[in-house]
């Protein structure tokens, strides 16, 4: 992994909502707009400008950011392969985030040929009954599994993404078994953020703070024994949990990277700290991406853990966790407020425990392969 020099903030990943269009209507999706809004998607020319701006930003760093083509469903976009190819020509590494249902042999062959580094396929259950209920479409599990088979047959690296809710948390062990059986290179577990369609989830659907804590502890135990790569997304207090279980850990990862290691660009070109935090930082059609990244005051504020409020502001794990800024915003309207799903009570005495208080720079916080 490359470490950067100086105080300049480095962009690791850019998530681009390449289209708002999707062939599914998942219960927990952050998407609010309907397919009719796809007319506002960036044109091919505008999308290429975004790619050029990202390449220019990358040249100012000592590494090129990873570009994740997401959605909606990116495979609903007719020029998606052309755009990936254009990004690769600019020496940008590319990944694809998909629900997997539209992948056939032809598309899998194109994904392989164009040089996609990794494909993430969302499975929100280890079985069809659980997955299809959350995805609101019968047969979506079976279609995703077929898509995975085509990727595997073409030799494309893929990972499984699973958003954890009360509907599927009982399948944690099963999804590990399934991911390994399928040959996935990684399993990424997403902690639900109540934005977009996810706002419609009732209290009965969402995990409570205590349930999140227990889930994170289970995942940390699995990380010590499983061979598959494991990553928790939107559960930054996982970084605290794993360090509590392993006080001498030399782990160099950080929890919330909104605006400090990642950015999200919407289908209209608007820039946000992450895909779950609706704080507009600019638009790539009006302001260059590098200028937004370097000068936006909201991004600067989020990077400063000294400005965290509530118990996050006095927590001994603030520099390695940071709390989910999107979840804080959803709960309070203040993205610097305390993480609402964390049960931990800060204990200043624990600052003496080495890794808890050791500053972690965003540059050392995330590998390009993680998305």
Short mmCIF file of N, CA and C in Angstrom, two decimals, residues 160-225:
data_model
loop_
_atom_site.label_atom_id
_atom_site.label_comp_id
_atom_site.label_asym_id
_atom_site.label_seq_id
_atom_site.Cartn_x
_atom_site.Cartn_y
_atom_site.Cartn_z
N UNK A 160 -19.19 -10.32 -2.12
CA UNK A 160 -20.60 -10.30 -1.72
C UNK A 160 -20.81 -9.14 -0.75
N UNK A 161 -21.81 -8.30 -1.02
CA UNK A 161 -22.23 -7.24 -0.10
C UNK A 161 -23.55 -7.62 0.52
N UNK A 162 -23.67 -7.48 1.82
CA UNK A 162 -24.92 -7.81 2.51
C UNK A 162 -25.27 -6.70 3.49
N UNK A 163 -26.46 -6.13 3.36
CA UNK A 163 -26.93 -5.11 4.30
C UNK A 163 -27.67 -5.81 5.44
N UNK A 164 -27.22 -5.57 6.66
CA UNK A 164 -27.73 -6.32 7.81
C UNK A 164 -28.98 -5.64 8.40
N UNK A 165 -30.04 -6.42 8.56
CA UNK A 165 -31.27 -5.98 9.22
C UNK A 165 -31.77 -7.12 10.09
N UNK A 166 -32.86 -6.90 10.79
CA UNK A 166 -33.42 -7.98 11.60
C UNK A 166 -33.97 -9.12 10.73
N UNK A 167 -34.18 -8.84 9.45
CA UNK A 167 -34.72 -9.86 8.56
C UNK A 167 -33.66 -10.89 8.15
N UNK A 168 -32.37 -10.50 8.23
CA UNK A 168 -31.35 -11.43 7.75
C UNK A 168 -30.20 -11.67 8.72
N UNK A 169 -30.21 -11.01 9.88
CA UNK A 169 -29.08 -11.14 10.80
C UNK A 169 -28.89 -12.58 11.26
N UNK A 170 -29.98 -13.36 11.26
CA UNK A 170 -29.87 -14.76 11.67
C UNK A 170 -29.11 -15.60 10.65
N UNK A 171 -28.84 -15.03 9.47
CA UNK A 171 -28.13 -15.76 8.43
C UNK A 171 -26.66 -15.36 8.32
N UNK A 172 -26.12 -14.75 9.37
CA UNK A 172 -24.72 -14.32 9.32
C UNK A 172 -23.79 -15.49 9.02
N UNK A 173 -23.93 -16.59 9.75
CA UNK A 173 -23.07 -17.75 9.49
C UNK A 173 -23.30 -18.29 8.08
N UNK A 174 -24.55 -18.30 7.66
CA UNK A 174 -24.88 -18.85 6.35
C UNK A 174 -24.28 -18.05 5.20
N UNK A 175 -24.25 -16.72 5.36
CA UNK A 175 -23.70 -15.89 4.27
C UNK A 175 -22.19 -16.07 4.16
N UNK A 176 -21.52 -16.33 5.29
CA UNK A 176 -20.09 -16.63 5.24
C UNK A 176 -19.85 -17.94 4.49
N UNK A 177 -20.65 -18.93 4.81
CA UNK A 177 -20.52 -20.23 4.15
C UNK A 177 -20.79 -20.10 2.66
N UNK A 178 -21.86 -19.36 2.30
CA UNK A 178 -22.22 -19.20 0.90
C UNK A 178 -21.14 -18.44 0.13
N UNK A 179 -20.63 -17.35 0.72
CA UNK A 179 -19.60 -16.55 0.04
C UNK A 179 -18.37 -17.39 -0.27
N UNK A 180 -17.96 -18.21 0.68
CA UNK A 180 -16.79 -19.05 0.47
C UNK A 180 -17.07 -20.15 -0.55
N UNK A 181 -18.27 -20.70 -0.49
CA UNK A 181 -18.66 -21.75 -1.45
C UNK A 181 -18.67 -21.21 -2.88
N UNK A 182 -19.12 -19.95 -3.03
CA UNK A 182 -19.20 -19.35 -4.36
C UNK A 182 -17.84 -18.93 -4.91
N UNK A 183 -16.86 -18.80 -4.01
CA UNK A 183 -15.54 -18.37 -4.43
C UNK A 183 -15.33 -16.87 -4.38
N UNK A 184 -16.13 -16.18 -3.57
CA UNK A 184 -15.98 -14.73 -3.41
C UNK A 184 -14.64 -14.40 -2.78
N UNK A 185 -14.04 -13.28 -3.20
CA UNK A 185 -12.76 -12.87 -2.62
C UNK A 185 -12.97 -12.07 -1.34
N UNK A 186 -14.21 -11.63 -1.09
CA UNK A 186 -14.48 -10.83 0.10
C UNK A 186 -15.96 -10.86 0.45
N UNK A 187 -16.23 -10.56 1.70
CA UNK A 187 -17.60 -10.39 2.18
C UNK A 187 -17.65 -9.06 2.92
N UNK A 188 -18.45 -8.13 2.40
CA UNK A 188 -18.60 -6.83 3.02
C UNK A 188 -19.99 -6.71 3.62
N UNK A 189 -20.03 -6.42 4.91
CA UNK A 189 -21.29 -6.35 5.66
C UNK A 189 -21.63 -4.89 5.93
N UNK A 190 -22.78 -4.46 5.46
CA UNK A 190 -23.21 -3.07 5.56
C UNK A 190 -24.20 -2.93 6.72
N UNK A 191 -23.95 -1.95 7.58
CA UNK A 191 -24.89 -1.63 8.64
C UNK A 191 -25.87 -0.58 8.11
N UNK A 192 -27.14 -0.87 8.12
CA UNK A 192 -28.16 -0.02 7.50
C UNK A 192 -28.11 1.42 8.00
N UNK A 193 -28.13 2.36 7.06
CA UNK A 193 -28.23 3.79 7.37
C UNK A 193 -29.63 4.23 6.94
N UNK A 194 -30.42 4.81 7.83
CA UNK A 194 -31.81 5.15 7.51
C UNK A 194 -31.94 6.39 6.63
N UNK A 195 -31.60 6.24 5.35
CA UNK A 195 -31.80 7.30 4.36
C UNK A 195 -32.47 6.68 3.14
N UNK A 196 -33.03 7.52 2.29
CA UNK A 196 -33.70 7.02 1.10
C UNK A 196 -34.84 6.10 1.46
N UNK A 197 -34.95 4.97 0.75
CA UNK A 197 -36.00 4.00 1.05
C UNK A 197 -35.81 3.40 2.43
N UNK A 198 -34.56 3.40 2.92
CA UNK A 198 -34.29 2.85 4.24
C UNK A 198 -34.98 3.60 5.36
N UNK A 199 -35.41 4.85 5.08
CA UNK A 199 -36.14 5.61 6.09
C UNK A 199 -37.49 4.97 6.40
N UNK A 200 -37.99 4.17 5.45
CA UNK A 200 -39.30 3.56 5.63
C UNK A 200 -39.25 2.33 6.52
N UNK A 201 -38.03 1.88 6.84
CA UNK A 201 -37.91 0.73 7.73
C UNK A 201 -38.46 1.10 9.10
N UNK A 202 -39.23 0.22 9.68
CA UNK A 202 -39.78 0.47 11.01
C UNK A 202 -38.75 0.06 12.06
N UNK A 203 -39.02 0.46 13.29
CA UNK A 203 -38.14 0.09 14.40
C UNK A 203 -38.02 -1.43 14.50
N UNK A 204 -39.08 -2.13 14.13
CA UNK A 204 -39.08 -3.59 14.21
C UNK A 204 -38.15 -4.22 13.18
N UNK A 205 -37.83 -3.46 12.11
CA UNK A 205 -36.97 -3.98 11.04
C UNK A 205 -35.50 -3.72 11.31
N UNK A 206 -35.21 -2.61 12.00
CA UNK A 206 -33.82 -2.18 12.18
C UNK A 206 -33.22 -2.77 13.45
N UNK A 207 -31.94 -3.05 13.40
CA UNK A 207 -31.23 -3.55 14.58
C UNK A 207 -31.10 -2.44 15.61
N UNK A 208 -31.27 -2.78 16.87
CA UNK A 208 -31.09 -1.81 17.94
C UNK A 208 -29.60 -1.62 18.19
N UNK A 209 -29.21 -0.56 18.92
CA UNK A 209 -27.79 -0.37 19.23
C UNK A 209 -27.16 -1.60 19.90
N UNK A 210 -27.88 -2.22 20.83
CA UNK A 210 -27.35 -3.42 21.50
C UNK A 210 -27.17 -4.56 20.51
N UNK A 211 -28.14 -4.70 19.59
CA UNK A 211 -28.04 -5.77 18.59
C UNK A 211 -26.88 -5.51 17.63
N UNK A 212 -26.67 -4.24 17.28
CA UNK A 212 -25.52 -3.89 16.44
C UNK A 212 -24.22 -4.27 17.14
N UNK A 213 -24.14 -3.95 18.42
CA UNK A 213 -22.93 -4.25 19.19
C UNK A 213 -22.64 -5.75 19.18
N UNK A 214 -23.66 -6.54 19.42
CA UNK A 214 -23.48 -7.99 19.44
C UNK A 214 -23.09 -8.50 18.06
N UNK A 215 -23.70 -7.95 17.02
CA UNK A 215 -23.37 -8.35 15.65
C UNK A 215 -21.91 -8.03 15.33
N UNK A 216 -21.46 -6.83 15.71
CA UNK A 216 -20.08 -6.44 15.43
C UNK A 216 -19.10 -7.34 16.18
N UNK A 217 -19.45 -7.75 17.37
CA UNK A 217 -18.60 -8.66 18.13
C UNK A 217 -18.51 -10.02 17.44
N UNK A 218 -19.64 -10.48 16.91
CA UNK A 218 -19.64 -11.75 16.19
C UNK A 218 -18.76 -11.67 14.94
N UNK A 219 -18.86 -10.55 14.23
CA UNK A 219 -18.07 -10.37 13.02
C UNK A 219 -16.58 -10.32 13.36
N UNK A 220 -16.24 -9.62 14.45
CA UNK A 220 -14.84 -9.52 14.87
C UNK A 220 -14.28 -10.89 15.20
N UNK A 221 -15.08 -11.74 15.81
CA UNK A 221 -14.63 -13.10 16.13
C UNK A 221 -14.40 -13.89 14.84
N UNK A 222 -15.28 -13.69 13.87
CA UNK A 222 -15.12 -14.38 12.59
C UNK A 222 -13.89 -13.90 11.83
N UNK A 223 -13.58 -12.62 11.99
CA UNK A 223 -12.41 -12.07 11.29
C UNK A 223 -11.13 -12.76 11.73
N UNK A 224 -11.11 -13.25 12.94
CA UNK A 224 -9.92 -13.92 13.46
C UNK A 224 -9.80 -15.35 12.95
N UNK A 225 -10.91 -15.93 12.49
CA UNK A 225 -10.89 -17.35 12.12
C UNK A 225 -11.16 -17.60 10.64
#
